[in-house]
PDB file of C-alpha atoms in Angstrom:
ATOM      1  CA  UNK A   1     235.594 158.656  93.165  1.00 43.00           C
ATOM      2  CA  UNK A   2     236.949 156.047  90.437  1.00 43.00           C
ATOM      3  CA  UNK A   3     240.514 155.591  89.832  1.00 42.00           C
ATOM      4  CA  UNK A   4     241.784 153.457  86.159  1.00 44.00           C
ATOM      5  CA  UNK A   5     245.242 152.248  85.678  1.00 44.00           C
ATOM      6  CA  UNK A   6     246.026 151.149  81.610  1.00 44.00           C
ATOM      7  CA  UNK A   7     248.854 148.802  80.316  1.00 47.00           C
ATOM      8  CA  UNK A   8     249.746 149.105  76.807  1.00 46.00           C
ATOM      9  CA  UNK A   9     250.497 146.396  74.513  1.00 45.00           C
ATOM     10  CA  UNK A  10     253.567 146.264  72.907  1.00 46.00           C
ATOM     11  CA  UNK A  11     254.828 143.695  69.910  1.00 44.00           C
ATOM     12  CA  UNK A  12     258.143 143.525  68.125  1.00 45.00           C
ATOM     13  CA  UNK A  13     259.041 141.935  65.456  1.00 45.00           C
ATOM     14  CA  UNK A  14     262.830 140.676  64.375  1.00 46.00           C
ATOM     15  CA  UNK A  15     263.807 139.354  60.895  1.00 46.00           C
ATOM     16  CA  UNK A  16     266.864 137.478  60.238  1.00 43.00           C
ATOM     17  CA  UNK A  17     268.252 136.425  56.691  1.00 44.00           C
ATOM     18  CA  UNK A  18     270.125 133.274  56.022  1.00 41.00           C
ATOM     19  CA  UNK A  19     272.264 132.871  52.477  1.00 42.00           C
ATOM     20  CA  UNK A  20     273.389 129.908  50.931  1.00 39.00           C
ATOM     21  CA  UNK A  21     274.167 129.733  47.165  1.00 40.00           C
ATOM     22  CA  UNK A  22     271.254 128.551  45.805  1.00 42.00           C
ATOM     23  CA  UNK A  23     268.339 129.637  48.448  1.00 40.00           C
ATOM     24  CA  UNK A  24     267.873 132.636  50.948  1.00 42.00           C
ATOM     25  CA  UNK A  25     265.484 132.198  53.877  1.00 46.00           C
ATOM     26  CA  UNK A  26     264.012 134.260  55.815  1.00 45.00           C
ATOM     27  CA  UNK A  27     263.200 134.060  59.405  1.00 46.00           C
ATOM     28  CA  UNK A  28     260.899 136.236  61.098  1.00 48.00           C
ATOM     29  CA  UNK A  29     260.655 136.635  65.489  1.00 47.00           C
ATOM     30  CA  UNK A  30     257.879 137.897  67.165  1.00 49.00           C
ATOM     31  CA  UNK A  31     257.032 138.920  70.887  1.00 48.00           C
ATOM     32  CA  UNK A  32     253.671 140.221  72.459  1.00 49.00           C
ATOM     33  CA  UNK A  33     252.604 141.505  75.537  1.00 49.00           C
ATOM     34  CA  UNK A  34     248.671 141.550  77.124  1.00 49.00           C
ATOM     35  CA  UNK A  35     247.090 144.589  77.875  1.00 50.00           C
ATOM     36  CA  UNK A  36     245.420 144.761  81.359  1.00 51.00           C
ATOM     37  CA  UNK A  37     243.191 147.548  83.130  1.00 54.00           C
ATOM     38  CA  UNK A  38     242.072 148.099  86.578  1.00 56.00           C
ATOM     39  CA  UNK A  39     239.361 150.607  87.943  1.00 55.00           C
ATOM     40  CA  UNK A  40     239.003 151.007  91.552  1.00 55.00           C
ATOM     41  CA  UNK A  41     235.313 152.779  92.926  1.00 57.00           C
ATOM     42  CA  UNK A  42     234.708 154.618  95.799  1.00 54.00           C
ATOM     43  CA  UNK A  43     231.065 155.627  97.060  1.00 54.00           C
ATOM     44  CA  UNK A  44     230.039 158.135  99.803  1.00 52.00           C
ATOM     45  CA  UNK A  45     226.844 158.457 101.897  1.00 55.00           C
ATOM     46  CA  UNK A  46     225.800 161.229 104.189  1.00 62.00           C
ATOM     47  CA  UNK A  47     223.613 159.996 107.319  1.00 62.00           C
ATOM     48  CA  UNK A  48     220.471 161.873 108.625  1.00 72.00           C
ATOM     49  CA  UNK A  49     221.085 163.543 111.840  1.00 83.00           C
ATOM     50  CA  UNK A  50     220.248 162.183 115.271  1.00 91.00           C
ATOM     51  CA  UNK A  51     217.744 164.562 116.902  1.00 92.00           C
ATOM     52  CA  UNK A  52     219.950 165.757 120.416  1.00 90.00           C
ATOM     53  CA  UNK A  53     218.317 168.515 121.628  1.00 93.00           C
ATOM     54  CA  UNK A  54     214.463 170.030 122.101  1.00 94.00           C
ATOM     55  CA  UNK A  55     213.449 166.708 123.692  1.00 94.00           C
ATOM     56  CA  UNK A  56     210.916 167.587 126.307  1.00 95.00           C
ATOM     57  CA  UNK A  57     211.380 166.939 129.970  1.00 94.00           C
ATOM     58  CA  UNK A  58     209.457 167.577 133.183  1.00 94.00           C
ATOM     59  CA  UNK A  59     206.995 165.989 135.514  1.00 93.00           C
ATOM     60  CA  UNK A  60     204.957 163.254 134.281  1.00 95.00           C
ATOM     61  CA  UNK A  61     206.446 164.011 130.321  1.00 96.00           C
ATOM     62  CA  UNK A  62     206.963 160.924 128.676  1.00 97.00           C
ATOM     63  CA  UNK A  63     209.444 161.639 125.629  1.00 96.00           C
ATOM     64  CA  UNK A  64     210.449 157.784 125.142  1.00 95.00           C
ATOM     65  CA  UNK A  65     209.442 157.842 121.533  1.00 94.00           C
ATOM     66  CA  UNK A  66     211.658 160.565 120.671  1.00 94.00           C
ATOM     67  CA  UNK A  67     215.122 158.873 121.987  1.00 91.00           C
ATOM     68  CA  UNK A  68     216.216 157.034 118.350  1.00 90.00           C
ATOM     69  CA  UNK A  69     214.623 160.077 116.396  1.00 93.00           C
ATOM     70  CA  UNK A  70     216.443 160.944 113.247  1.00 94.00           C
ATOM     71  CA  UNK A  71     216.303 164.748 110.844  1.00 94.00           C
ATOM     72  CA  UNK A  72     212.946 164.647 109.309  1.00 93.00           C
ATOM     73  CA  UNK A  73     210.996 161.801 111.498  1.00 95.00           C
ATOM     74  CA  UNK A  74     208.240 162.640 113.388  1.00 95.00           C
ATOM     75  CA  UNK A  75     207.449 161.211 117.431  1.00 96.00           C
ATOM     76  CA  UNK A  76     204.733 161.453 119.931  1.00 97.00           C
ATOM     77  CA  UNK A  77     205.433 162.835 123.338  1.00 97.00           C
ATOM     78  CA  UNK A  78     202.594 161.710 125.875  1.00 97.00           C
ATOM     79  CA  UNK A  79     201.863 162.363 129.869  1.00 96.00           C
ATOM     80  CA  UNK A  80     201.975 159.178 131.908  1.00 93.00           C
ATOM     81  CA  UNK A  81     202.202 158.305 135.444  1.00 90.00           C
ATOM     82  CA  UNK A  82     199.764 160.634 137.900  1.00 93.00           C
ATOM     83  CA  UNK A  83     199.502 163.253 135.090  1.00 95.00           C
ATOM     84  CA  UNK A  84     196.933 164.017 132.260  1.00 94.00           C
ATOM     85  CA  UNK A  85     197.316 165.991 129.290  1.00 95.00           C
ATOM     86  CA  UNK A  86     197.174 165.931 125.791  1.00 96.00           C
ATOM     87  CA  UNK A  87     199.608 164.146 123.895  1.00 96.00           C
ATOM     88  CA  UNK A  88     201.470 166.355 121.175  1.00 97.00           C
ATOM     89  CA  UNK A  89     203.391 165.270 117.958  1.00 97.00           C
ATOM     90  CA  UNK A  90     207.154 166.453 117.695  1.00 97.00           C
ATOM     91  CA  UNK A  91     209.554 166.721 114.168  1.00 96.00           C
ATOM     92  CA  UNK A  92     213.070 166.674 113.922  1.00 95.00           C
ATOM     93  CA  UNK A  93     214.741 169.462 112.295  1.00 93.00           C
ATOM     94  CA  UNK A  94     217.959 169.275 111.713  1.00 89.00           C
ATOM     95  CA  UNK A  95     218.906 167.629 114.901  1.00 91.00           C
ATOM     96  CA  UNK A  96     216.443 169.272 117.436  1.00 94.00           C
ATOM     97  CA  UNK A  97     213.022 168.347 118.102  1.00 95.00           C
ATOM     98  CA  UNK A  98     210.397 171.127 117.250  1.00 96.00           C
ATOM     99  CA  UNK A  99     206.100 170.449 117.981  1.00 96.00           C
ATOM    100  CA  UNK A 100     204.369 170.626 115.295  1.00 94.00           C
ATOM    101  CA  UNK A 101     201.342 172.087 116.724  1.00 93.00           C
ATOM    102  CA  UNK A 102     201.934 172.918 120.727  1.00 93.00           C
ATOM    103  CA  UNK A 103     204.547 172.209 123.557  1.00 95.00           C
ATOM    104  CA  UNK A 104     203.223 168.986 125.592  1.00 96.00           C
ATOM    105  CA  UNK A 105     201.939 170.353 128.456  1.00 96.00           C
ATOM    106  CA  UNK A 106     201.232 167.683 131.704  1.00 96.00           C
ATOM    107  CA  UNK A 107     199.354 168.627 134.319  1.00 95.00           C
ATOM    108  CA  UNK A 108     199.066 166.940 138.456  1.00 95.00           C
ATOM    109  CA  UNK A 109     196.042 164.701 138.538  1.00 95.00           C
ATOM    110  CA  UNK A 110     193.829 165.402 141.309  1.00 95.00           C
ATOM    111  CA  UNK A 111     190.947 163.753 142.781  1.00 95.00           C
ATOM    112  CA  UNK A 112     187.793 165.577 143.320  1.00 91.00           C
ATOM    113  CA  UNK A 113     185.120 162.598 143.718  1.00 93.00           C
ATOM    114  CA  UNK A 114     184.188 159.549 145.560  1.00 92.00           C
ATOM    115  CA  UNK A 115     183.875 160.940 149.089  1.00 90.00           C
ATOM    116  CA  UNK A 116     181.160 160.920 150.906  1.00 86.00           C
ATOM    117  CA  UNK A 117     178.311 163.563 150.099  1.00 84.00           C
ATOM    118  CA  UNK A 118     176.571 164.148 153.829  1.00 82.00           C
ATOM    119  CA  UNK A 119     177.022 167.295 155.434  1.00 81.00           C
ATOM    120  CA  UNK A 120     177.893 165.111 159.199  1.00 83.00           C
ATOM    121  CA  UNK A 121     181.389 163.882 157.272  1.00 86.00           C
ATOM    122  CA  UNK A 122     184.762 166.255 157.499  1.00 88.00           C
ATOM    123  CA  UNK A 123     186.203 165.898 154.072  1.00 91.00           C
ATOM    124  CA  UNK A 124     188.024 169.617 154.393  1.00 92.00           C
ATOM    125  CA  UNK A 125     191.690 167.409 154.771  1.00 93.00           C
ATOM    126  CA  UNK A 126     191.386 166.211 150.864  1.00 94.00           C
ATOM    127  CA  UNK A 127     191.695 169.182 149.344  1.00 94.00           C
ATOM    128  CA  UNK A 128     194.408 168.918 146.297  1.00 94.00           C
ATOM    129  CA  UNK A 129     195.036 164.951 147.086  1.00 95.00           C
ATOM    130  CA  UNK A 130     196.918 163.840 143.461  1.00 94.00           C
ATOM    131  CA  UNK A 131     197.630 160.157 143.260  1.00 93.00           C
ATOM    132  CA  UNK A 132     198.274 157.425 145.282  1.00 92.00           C
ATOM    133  CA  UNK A 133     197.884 160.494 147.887  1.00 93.00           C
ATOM    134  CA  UNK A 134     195.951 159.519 150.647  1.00 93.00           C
ATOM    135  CA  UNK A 135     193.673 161.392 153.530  1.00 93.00           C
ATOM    136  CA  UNK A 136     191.684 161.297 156.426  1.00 90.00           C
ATOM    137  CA  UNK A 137     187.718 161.345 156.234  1.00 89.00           C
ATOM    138  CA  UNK A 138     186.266 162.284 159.651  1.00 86.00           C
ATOM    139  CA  UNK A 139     182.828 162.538 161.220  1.00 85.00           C
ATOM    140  CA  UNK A 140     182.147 166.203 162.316  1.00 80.00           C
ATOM    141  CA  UNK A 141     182.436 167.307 166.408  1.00 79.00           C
ATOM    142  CA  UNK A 142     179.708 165.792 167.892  1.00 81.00           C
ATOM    143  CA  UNK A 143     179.454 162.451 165.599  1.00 80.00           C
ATOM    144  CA  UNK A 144     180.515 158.822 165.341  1.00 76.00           C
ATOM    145  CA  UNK A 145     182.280 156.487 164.229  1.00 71.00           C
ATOM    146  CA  UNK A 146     185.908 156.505 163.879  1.00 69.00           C
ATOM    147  CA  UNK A 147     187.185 158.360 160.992  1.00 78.00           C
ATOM    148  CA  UNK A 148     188.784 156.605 157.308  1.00 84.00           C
ATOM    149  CA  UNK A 149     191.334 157.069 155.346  1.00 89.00           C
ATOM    150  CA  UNK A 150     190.580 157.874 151.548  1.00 92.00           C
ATOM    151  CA  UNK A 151     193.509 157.394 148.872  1.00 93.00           C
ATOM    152  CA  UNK A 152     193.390 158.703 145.270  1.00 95.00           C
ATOM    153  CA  UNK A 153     193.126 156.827 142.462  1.00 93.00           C
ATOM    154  CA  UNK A 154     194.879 157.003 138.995  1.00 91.00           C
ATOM    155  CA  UNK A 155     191.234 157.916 137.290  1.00 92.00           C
ATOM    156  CA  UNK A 156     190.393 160.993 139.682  1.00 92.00           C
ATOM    157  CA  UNK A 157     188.437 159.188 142.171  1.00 94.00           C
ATOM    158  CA  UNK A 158     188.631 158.678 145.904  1.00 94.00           C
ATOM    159  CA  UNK A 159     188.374 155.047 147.342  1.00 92.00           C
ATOM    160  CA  UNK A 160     188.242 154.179 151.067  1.00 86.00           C
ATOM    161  CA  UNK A 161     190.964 152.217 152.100  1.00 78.00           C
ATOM    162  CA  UNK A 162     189.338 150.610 155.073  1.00 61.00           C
ATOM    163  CA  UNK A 163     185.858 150.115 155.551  1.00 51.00           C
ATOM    164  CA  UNK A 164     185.447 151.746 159.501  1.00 50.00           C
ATOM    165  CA  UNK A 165     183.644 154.373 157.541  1.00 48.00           C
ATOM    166  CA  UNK A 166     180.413 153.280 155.326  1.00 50.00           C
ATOM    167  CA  UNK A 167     180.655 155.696 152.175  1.00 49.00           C
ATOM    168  CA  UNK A 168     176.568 155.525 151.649  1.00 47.00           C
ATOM    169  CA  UNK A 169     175.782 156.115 155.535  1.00 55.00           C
ATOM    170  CA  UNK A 170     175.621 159.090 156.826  1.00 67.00           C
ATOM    171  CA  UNK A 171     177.998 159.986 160.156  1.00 78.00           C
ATOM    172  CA  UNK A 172     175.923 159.457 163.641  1.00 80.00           C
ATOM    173  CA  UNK A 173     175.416 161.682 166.450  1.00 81.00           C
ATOM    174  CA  UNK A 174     177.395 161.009 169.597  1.00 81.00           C
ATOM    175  CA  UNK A 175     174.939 159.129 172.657  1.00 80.00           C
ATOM    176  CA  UNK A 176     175.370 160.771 175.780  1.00 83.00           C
ATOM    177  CA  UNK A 177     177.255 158.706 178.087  1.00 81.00           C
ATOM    178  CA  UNK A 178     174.950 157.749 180.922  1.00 79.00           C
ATOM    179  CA  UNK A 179     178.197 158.653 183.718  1.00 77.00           C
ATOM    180  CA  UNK A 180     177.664 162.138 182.494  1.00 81.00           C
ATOM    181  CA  UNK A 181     173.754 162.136 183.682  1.00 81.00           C
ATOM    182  CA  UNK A 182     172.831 164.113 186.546  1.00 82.00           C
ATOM    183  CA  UNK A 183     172.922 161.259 189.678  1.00 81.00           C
ATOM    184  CA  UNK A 184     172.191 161.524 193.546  1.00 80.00           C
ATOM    185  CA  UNK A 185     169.808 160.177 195.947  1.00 84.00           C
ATOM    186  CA  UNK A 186     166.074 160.777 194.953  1.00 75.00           C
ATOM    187  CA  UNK A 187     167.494 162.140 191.394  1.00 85.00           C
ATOM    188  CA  UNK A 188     165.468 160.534 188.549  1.00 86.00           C
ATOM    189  CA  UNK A 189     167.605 161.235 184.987  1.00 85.00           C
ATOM    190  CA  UNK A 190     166.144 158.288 183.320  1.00 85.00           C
ATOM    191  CA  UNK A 191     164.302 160.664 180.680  1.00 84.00           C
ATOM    192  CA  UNK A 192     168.023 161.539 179.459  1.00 87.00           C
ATOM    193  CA  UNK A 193     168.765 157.999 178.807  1.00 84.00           C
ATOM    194  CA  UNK A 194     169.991 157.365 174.414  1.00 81.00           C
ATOM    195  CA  UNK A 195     170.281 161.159 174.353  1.00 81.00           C
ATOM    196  CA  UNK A 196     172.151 162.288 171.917  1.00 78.00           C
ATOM    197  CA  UNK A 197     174.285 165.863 170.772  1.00 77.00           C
ATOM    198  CA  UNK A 198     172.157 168.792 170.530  1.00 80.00           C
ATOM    199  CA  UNK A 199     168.834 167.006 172.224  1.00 81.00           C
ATOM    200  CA  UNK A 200     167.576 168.432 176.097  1.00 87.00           C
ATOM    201  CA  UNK A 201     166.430 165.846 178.571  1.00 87.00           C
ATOM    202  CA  UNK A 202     164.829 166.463 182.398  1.00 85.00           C
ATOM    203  CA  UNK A 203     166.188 165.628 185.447  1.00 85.00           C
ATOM    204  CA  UNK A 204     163.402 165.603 188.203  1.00 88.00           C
ATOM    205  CA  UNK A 205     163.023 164.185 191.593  1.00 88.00           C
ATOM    206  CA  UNK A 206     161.587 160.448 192.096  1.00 85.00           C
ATOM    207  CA  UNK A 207     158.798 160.358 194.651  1.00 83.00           C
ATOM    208  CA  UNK A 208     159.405 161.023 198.087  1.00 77.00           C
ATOM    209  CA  UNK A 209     161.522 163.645 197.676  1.00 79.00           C
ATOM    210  CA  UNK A 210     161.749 167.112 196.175  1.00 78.00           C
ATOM    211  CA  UNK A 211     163.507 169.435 194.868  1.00 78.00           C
ATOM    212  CA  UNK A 212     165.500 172.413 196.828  1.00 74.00           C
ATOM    213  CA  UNK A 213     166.790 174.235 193.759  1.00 62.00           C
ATOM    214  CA  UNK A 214     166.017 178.022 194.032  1.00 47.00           C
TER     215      UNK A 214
END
C-alpha cells in the first residue's frame, strides 16, 4: 500500500506607492513558500506452509528429512535401524505430506543364514531371530560339545559369538563313559571301550570263568 502527502506552494505579492512632488516610486514585496512531498510504501509477502501433518511414523520409519518441509517441496522417507524396505519419496501439499508413489512400508529384519548346515546341530531355537537378537545353537541328544550362542547381524546373517562351537565341523557323538560298562569279577567289557551313541559292543567272560546267564 503507498500513502503521498502534498504541500502547496503559495507566493504573495504586496505593492506599496510612495509620492513626492516630482517622483512616485514604487515598491514591490514578495514571499514564497517550498513545496514538499512524502510517499510512504508498504509491501506484503505470503509464506509457504510448513508441512504438519501426514509425516510417517512407525517402527524402523525414518521421516528425518521431512521435519523442515515446506508446501510444494519434496522429501525422502527411508527404513533404518533393524528394518529393510524401500525408501519412498513424499510432497507437501498444502501443509500435509502426501507419497508420491506408495506409503513407506518397513519391514523386521530377520536372519535366515550363517548357521551351521549338519543335520547333528539343533538350530530349531533361531527361528524369527531379528537383530542384535541372539540364540542358542545346540548339538542334538546324543552329541558333543557344548552348545553356542548365535546373534544376528544387521545384514541377515548369523555369527557365533563364541567359538565352543566350530561352524564348519560337524557335532560329535557322545563316547560311552567307561563307569557305565558292564564290570564284575571274570567280566571282560574291553570290546565296549570308545563306544559311542547308537554302536553295540560284547561283554563276555575272561578265561577261567563262564558265563551263568540263562
Amino acid at each position: 500500500s503507498t500513502s503521498s502527502t502534498t504541500n502547496t506552494t503559495t507566493t504573495t505579492s504586496t505593492s506599496t506607492t510612495l509620492s513626492t512632488t516630482n517622483t512616485t516610486r514604487t515598491k514591490t514585496y514578495t514571499t514564497s513558500s517550498v513545496t514538499s512531498s512524502t510517499t510512504t510504501s508498504t509491501t506484503s509477502s505470503t509464506l509457504p506452509a510448513l508441512c504438519v501433518d501426514g509425516i510417517p511414523i512407525g517402527a524402523g520409519i525414518d521421516s528425518s528429512k521431512c521435519m523442515d518441509t515446506y508446501n510444494g517441496d519434496t522429501c525422502e522417507v527411508v527404513c533404518s535401524g533393524a528394518y529393510s524396505g524401500d525408501p519412498q519419496t513424499y510432497y507437501c501439499n498444502a501443509g500435509t505430506l502426501e507419497p508420491l508413489v506408495g506409503a513407506i512400508s518397513c519391514s523386521r529384519i530377520t536372519c535366515s543364514t550363517g548357521l551351521p548346515s549338519d543335520p547333528s546341530y539343533d538350530t530349531s531355537a533361531c527361528f524369527d531371530i531379528g537383530v542384535d537378537e541372539s540364540c542358542m545353537v545346540v548339538c542334538g541328544l546324543g552329541y558333543e560339545p557344548a552348545p553356542t550362542i548365535f546373534r544376528c547381524q544387521v545384514d541377515g546373517n548369523f555369527i557365533a559369538s563364541a567359538t565352543i562351537l566350530p561352524q564348519t565341523a560337524p557335532c560329535q557323538l557322545l563316547e560311552c563313559k567307561t563307569a557305565s560298562m558292564p564290570s564284575g569279577t571274570g567280566v571282560d567289557s574291553s570290546s565296549c571301550i570308545g563306544k559311542v551313541v547308537n554302536e553295540t559292543c560284547t561283554a563276555v567272560c575272561s578265561s577261567g570263568y563262564e558265563s551263568n546267564s540263562t
